Short mmCIF file of C-alpha atoms in Angstrom, two decimals:
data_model
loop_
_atom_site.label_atom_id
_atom_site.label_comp_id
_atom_site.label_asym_id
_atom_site.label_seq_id
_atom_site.Cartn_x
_atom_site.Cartn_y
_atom_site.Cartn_z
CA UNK H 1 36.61 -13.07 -12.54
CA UNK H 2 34.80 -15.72 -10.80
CA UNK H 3 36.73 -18.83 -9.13
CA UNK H 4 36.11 -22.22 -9.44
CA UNK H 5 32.70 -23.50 -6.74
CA UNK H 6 31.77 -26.13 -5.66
CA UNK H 7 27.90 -25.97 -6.14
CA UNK H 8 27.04 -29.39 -5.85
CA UNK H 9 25.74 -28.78 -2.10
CA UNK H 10 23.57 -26.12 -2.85
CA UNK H 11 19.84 -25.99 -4.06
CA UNK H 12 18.00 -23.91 -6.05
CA UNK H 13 14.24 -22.31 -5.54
CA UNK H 14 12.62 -20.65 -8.68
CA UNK H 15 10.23 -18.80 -7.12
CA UNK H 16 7.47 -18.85 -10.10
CA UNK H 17 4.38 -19.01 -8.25
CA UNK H 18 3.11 -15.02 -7.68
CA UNK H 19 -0.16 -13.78 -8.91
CA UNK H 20 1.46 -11.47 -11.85
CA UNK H 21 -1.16 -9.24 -11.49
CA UNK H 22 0.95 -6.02 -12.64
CA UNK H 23 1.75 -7.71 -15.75
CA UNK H 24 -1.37 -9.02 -16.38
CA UNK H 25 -0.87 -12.54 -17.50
CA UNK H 26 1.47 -14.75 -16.29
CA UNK H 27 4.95 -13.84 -15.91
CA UNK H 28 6.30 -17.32 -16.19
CA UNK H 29 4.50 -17.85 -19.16
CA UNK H 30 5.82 -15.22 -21.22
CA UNK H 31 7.22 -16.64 -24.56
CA UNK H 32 10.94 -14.59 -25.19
CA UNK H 33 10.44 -13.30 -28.43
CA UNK H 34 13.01 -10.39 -28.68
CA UNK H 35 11.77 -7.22 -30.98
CA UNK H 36 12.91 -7.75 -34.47
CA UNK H 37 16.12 -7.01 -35.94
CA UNK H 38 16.88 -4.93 -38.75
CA UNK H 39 16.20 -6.37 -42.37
CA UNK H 40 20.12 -6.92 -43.34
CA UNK H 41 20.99 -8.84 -39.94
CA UNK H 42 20.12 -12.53 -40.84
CA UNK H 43 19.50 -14.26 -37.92
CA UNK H 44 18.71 -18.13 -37.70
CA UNK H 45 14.48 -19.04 -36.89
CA UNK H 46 14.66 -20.25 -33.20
CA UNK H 47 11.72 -21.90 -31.34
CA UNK H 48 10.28 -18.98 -28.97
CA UNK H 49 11.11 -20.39 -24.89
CA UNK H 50 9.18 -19.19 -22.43
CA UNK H 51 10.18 -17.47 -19.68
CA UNK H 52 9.77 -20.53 -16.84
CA UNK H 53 12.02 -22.92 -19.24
CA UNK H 54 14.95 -19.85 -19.51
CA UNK H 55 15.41 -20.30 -16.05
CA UNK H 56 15.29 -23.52 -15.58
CA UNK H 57 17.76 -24.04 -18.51
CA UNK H 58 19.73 -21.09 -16.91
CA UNK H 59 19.65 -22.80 -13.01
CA UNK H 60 20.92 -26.20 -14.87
CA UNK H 61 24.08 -25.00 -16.00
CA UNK H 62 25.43 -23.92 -12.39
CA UNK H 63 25.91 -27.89 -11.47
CA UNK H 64 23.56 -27.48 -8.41
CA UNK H 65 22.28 -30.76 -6.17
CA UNK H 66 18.26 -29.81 -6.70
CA UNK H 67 16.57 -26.93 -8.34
CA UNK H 68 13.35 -26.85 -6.66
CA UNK H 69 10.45 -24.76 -8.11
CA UNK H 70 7.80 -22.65 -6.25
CA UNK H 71 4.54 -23.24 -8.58
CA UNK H 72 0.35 -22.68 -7.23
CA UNK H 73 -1.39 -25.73 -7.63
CA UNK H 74 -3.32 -23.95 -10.11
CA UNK H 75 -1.13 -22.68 -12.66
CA UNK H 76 0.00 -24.59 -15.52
CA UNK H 77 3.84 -25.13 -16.93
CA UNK H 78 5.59 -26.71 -18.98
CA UNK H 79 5.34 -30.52 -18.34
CA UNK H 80 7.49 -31.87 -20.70
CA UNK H 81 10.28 -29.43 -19.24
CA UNK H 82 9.83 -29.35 -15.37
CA UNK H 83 8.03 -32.92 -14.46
CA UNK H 84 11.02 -34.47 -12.66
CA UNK H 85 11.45 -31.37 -10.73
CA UNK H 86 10.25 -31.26 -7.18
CA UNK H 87 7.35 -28.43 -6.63
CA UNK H 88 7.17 -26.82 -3.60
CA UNK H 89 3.60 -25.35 -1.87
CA UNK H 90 3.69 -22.66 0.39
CA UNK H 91 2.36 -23.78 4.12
CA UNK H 92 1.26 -20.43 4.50
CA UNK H 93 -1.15 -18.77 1.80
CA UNK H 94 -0.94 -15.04 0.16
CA UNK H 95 1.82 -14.32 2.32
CA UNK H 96 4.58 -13.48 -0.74
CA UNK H 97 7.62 -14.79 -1.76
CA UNK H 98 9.03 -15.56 1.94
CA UNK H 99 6.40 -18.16 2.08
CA UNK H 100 7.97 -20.04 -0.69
CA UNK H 101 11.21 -19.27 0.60
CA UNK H 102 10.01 -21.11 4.12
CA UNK H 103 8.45 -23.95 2.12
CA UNK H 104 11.74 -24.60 0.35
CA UNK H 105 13.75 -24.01 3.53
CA UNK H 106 11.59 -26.42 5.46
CA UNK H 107 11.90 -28.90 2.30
CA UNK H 108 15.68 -28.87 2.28
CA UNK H 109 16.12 -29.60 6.42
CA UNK H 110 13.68 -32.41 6.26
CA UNK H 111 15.84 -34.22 3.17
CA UNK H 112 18.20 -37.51 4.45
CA UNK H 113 20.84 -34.74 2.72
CA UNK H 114 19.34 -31.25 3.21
CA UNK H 115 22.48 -29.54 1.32
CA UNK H 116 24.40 -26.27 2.52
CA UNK H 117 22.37 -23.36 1.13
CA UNK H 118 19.52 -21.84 -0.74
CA UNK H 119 20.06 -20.12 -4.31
CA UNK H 120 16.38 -18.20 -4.16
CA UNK H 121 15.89 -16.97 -8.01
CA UNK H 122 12.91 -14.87 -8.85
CA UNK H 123 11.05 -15.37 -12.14
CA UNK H 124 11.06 -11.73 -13.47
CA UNK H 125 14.40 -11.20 -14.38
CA UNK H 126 14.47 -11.67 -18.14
CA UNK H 127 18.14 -10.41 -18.20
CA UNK H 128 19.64 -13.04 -15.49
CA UNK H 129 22.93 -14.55 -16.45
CA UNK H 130 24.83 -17.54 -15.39
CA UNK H 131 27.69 -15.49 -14.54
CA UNK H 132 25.87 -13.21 -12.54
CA UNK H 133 24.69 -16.16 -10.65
CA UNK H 134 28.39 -17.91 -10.58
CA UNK H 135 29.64 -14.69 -8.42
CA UNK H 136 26.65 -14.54 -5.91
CA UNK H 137 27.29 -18.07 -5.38
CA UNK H 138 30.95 -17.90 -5.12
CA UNK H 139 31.02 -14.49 -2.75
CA UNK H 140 28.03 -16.62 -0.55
CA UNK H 141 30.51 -19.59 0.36
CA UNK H 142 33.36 -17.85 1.32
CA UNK H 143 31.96 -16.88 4.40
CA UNK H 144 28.81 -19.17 4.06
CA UNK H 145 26.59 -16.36 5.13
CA UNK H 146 23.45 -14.68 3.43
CA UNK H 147 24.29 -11.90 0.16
CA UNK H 148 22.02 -10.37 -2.21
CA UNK H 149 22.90 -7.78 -4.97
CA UNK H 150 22.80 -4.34 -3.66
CA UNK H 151 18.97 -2.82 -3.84
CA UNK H 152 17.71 -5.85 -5.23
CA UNK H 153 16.84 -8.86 -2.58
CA UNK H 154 16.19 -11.33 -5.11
CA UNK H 155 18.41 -13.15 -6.20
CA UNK H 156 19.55 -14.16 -2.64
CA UNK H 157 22.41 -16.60 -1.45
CA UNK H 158 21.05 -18.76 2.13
CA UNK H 159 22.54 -20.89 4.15
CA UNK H 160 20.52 -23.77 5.47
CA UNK H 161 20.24 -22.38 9.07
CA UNK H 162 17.62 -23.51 11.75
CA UNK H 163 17.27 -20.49 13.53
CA UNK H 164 16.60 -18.50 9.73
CA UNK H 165 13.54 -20.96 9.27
CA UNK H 166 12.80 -20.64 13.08
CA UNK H 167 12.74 -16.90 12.30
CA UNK H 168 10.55 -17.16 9.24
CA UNK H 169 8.16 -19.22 10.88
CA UNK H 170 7.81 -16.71 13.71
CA UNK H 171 6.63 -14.07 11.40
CA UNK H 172 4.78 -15.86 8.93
CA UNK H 173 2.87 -16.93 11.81
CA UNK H 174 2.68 -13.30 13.04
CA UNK H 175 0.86 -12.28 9.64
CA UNK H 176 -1.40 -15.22 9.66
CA UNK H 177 -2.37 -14.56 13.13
CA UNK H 178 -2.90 -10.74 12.84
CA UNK H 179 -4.84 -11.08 9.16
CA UNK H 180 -1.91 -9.50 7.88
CA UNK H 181 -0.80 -11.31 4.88
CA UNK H 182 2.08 -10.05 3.43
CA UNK H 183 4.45 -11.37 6.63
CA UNK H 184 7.97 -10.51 6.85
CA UNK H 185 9.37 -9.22 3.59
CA UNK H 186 12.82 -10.12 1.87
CA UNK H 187 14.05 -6.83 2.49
CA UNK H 188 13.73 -7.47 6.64
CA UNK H 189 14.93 -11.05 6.49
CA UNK H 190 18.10 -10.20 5.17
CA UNK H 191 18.15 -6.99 7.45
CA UNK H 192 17.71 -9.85 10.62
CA UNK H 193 19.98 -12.45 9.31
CA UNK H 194 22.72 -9.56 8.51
CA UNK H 195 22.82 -10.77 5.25
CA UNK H 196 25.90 -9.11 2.86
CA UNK H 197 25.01 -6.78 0.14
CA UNK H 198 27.16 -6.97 -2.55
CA UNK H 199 28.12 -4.71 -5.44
CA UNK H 200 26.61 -6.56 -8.53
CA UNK H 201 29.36 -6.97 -11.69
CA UNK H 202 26.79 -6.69 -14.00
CA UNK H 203 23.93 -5.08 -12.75
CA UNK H 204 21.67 -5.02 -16.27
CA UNK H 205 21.09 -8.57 -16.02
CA UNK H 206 19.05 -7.92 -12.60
CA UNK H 207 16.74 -5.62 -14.71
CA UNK H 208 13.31 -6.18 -13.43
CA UNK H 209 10.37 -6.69 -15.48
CA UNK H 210 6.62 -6.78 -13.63
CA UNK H 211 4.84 -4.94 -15.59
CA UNK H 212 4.49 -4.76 -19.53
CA UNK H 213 6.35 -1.61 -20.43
CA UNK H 214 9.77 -3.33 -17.92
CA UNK H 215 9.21 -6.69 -19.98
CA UNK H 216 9.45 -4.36 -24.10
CA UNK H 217 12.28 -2.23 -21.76
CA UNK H 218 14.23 -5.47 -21.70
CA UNK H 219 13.76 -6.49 -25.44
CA UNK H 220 11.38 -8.62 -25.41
CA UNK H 221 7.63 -8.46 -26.75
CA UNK H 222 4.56 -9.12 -24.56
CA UNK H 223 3.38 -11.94 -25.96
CA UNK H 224 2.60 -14.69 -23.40
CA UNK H 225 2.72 -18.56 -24.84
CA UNK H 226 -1.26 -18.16 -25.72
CA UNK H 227 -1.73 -22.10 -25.24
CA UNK H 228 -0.86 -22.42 -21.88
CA UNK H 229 -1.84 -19.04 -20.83
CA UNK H 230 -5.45 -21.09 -22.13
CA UNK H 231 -5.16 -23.65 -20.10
CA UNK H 232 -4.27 -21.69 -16.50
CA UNK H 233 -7.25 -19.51 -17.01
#
């Protein structure tokens, strides 16, 4: 059971913004269109979301200050669905998702309110629940300090922290300096923080999908939303 929480100091990143190259179109683009159902279920038509506005509609329900969204300049989305929200550019290129992660960071300490924490949400989880999301945010602020879900870094609970950004920086910098791009991954930032791994209630709804045989493994069809796969190409 998760407890009442007060989420309405905490942002959200949507980390949508990676080059999807296992999957072979865009992953953020992909239209949810579940394999069909036997003949004798009835089942009402429904308009075919995308992957991008599931998670947006998903982040909305959790009552959070911002939900921020981690998008290259150069991919499309869904405009009627994501205008008003703020989209943040990574200050440090082809260096993964910590880059976004900094960018959002960095966004957040430079607001008249930054907020407490981070909610950092990945875009390939086609499984992700709200409650799933309710208890990393509730086991995050009781101790207001870092968690993830056991073997899977993403989605992680931050606090706004200078010295975590400080830290970021420092090897972000590192990468770019040595020609190294990849930088410091998830995995070691929550291994320098000390960030809590927790046992995840429900640990089907962090199924992964990067590839097309994960995204028909989770019930869905490959089938990205062909018009604005058009216009990103």
């Amino acid at each position: 059971m998760v407890n009442w929480i007060d989420t309405s100091d905490i942002r959200a990143l949507l980390l949508a913004g990676g080059q999807s190259s296992r999957m072979g179109t865009d992953k953020a683009l992909l239209a949810r269109q579940q394999h069909a159902q036997p003949q004798h279920i009835k089942q009402q038509p429904q308009q075919c979301q995308t992957q991008l506005s599931y998670m947006l509609e998903l982040l909305s329900k959790l009552g959070l200050k911002e939900v921020l969204l981690s998008r290259n300049p150069h991919q499309q989305d869904e405009q009627w669905h994501n205008s008003a929200l703020p989209r943040i550019s990574d200050n440090f290129n082809n260096c993964g998702p910590l880059a976004g992660i900094e960018a959002a960071v960095r966004y957040s300490l430079q607001q008249s309110d930054p907020g407490k924490a981070l909610l950092i949400v990945p875009i390939d989880l086609p499984l992700l629940t709200e409650r799933t999301l309710r208890y990393l945010l509730s086991q995050g602020q009781v101790g207001n300090r870092a968690c993830y879900f056991r073997n899977h870094f993403l989605p992680l609970f931050l606090p706004l922290n200078p010295s975590h950004h400080q830290l970021m920086l420092e090897r972000l910098q590192q990468a770019h300096n040595s020609g190294k791009p990849r930088g410091l991954s998830i995995k070691a930032l929550c291994q320098q923080i000390n960030a809590d791994a927790l046992i995840a209630p429900h640990s089907q709804s962090l199924t992964n999908a990067n590839t097309p045989q994960q995204w028909q493994q989770a019930g869905f069809h490959l089938r990205p939303n062909l018009t604005l796969a058009n216009k990103a190409s």
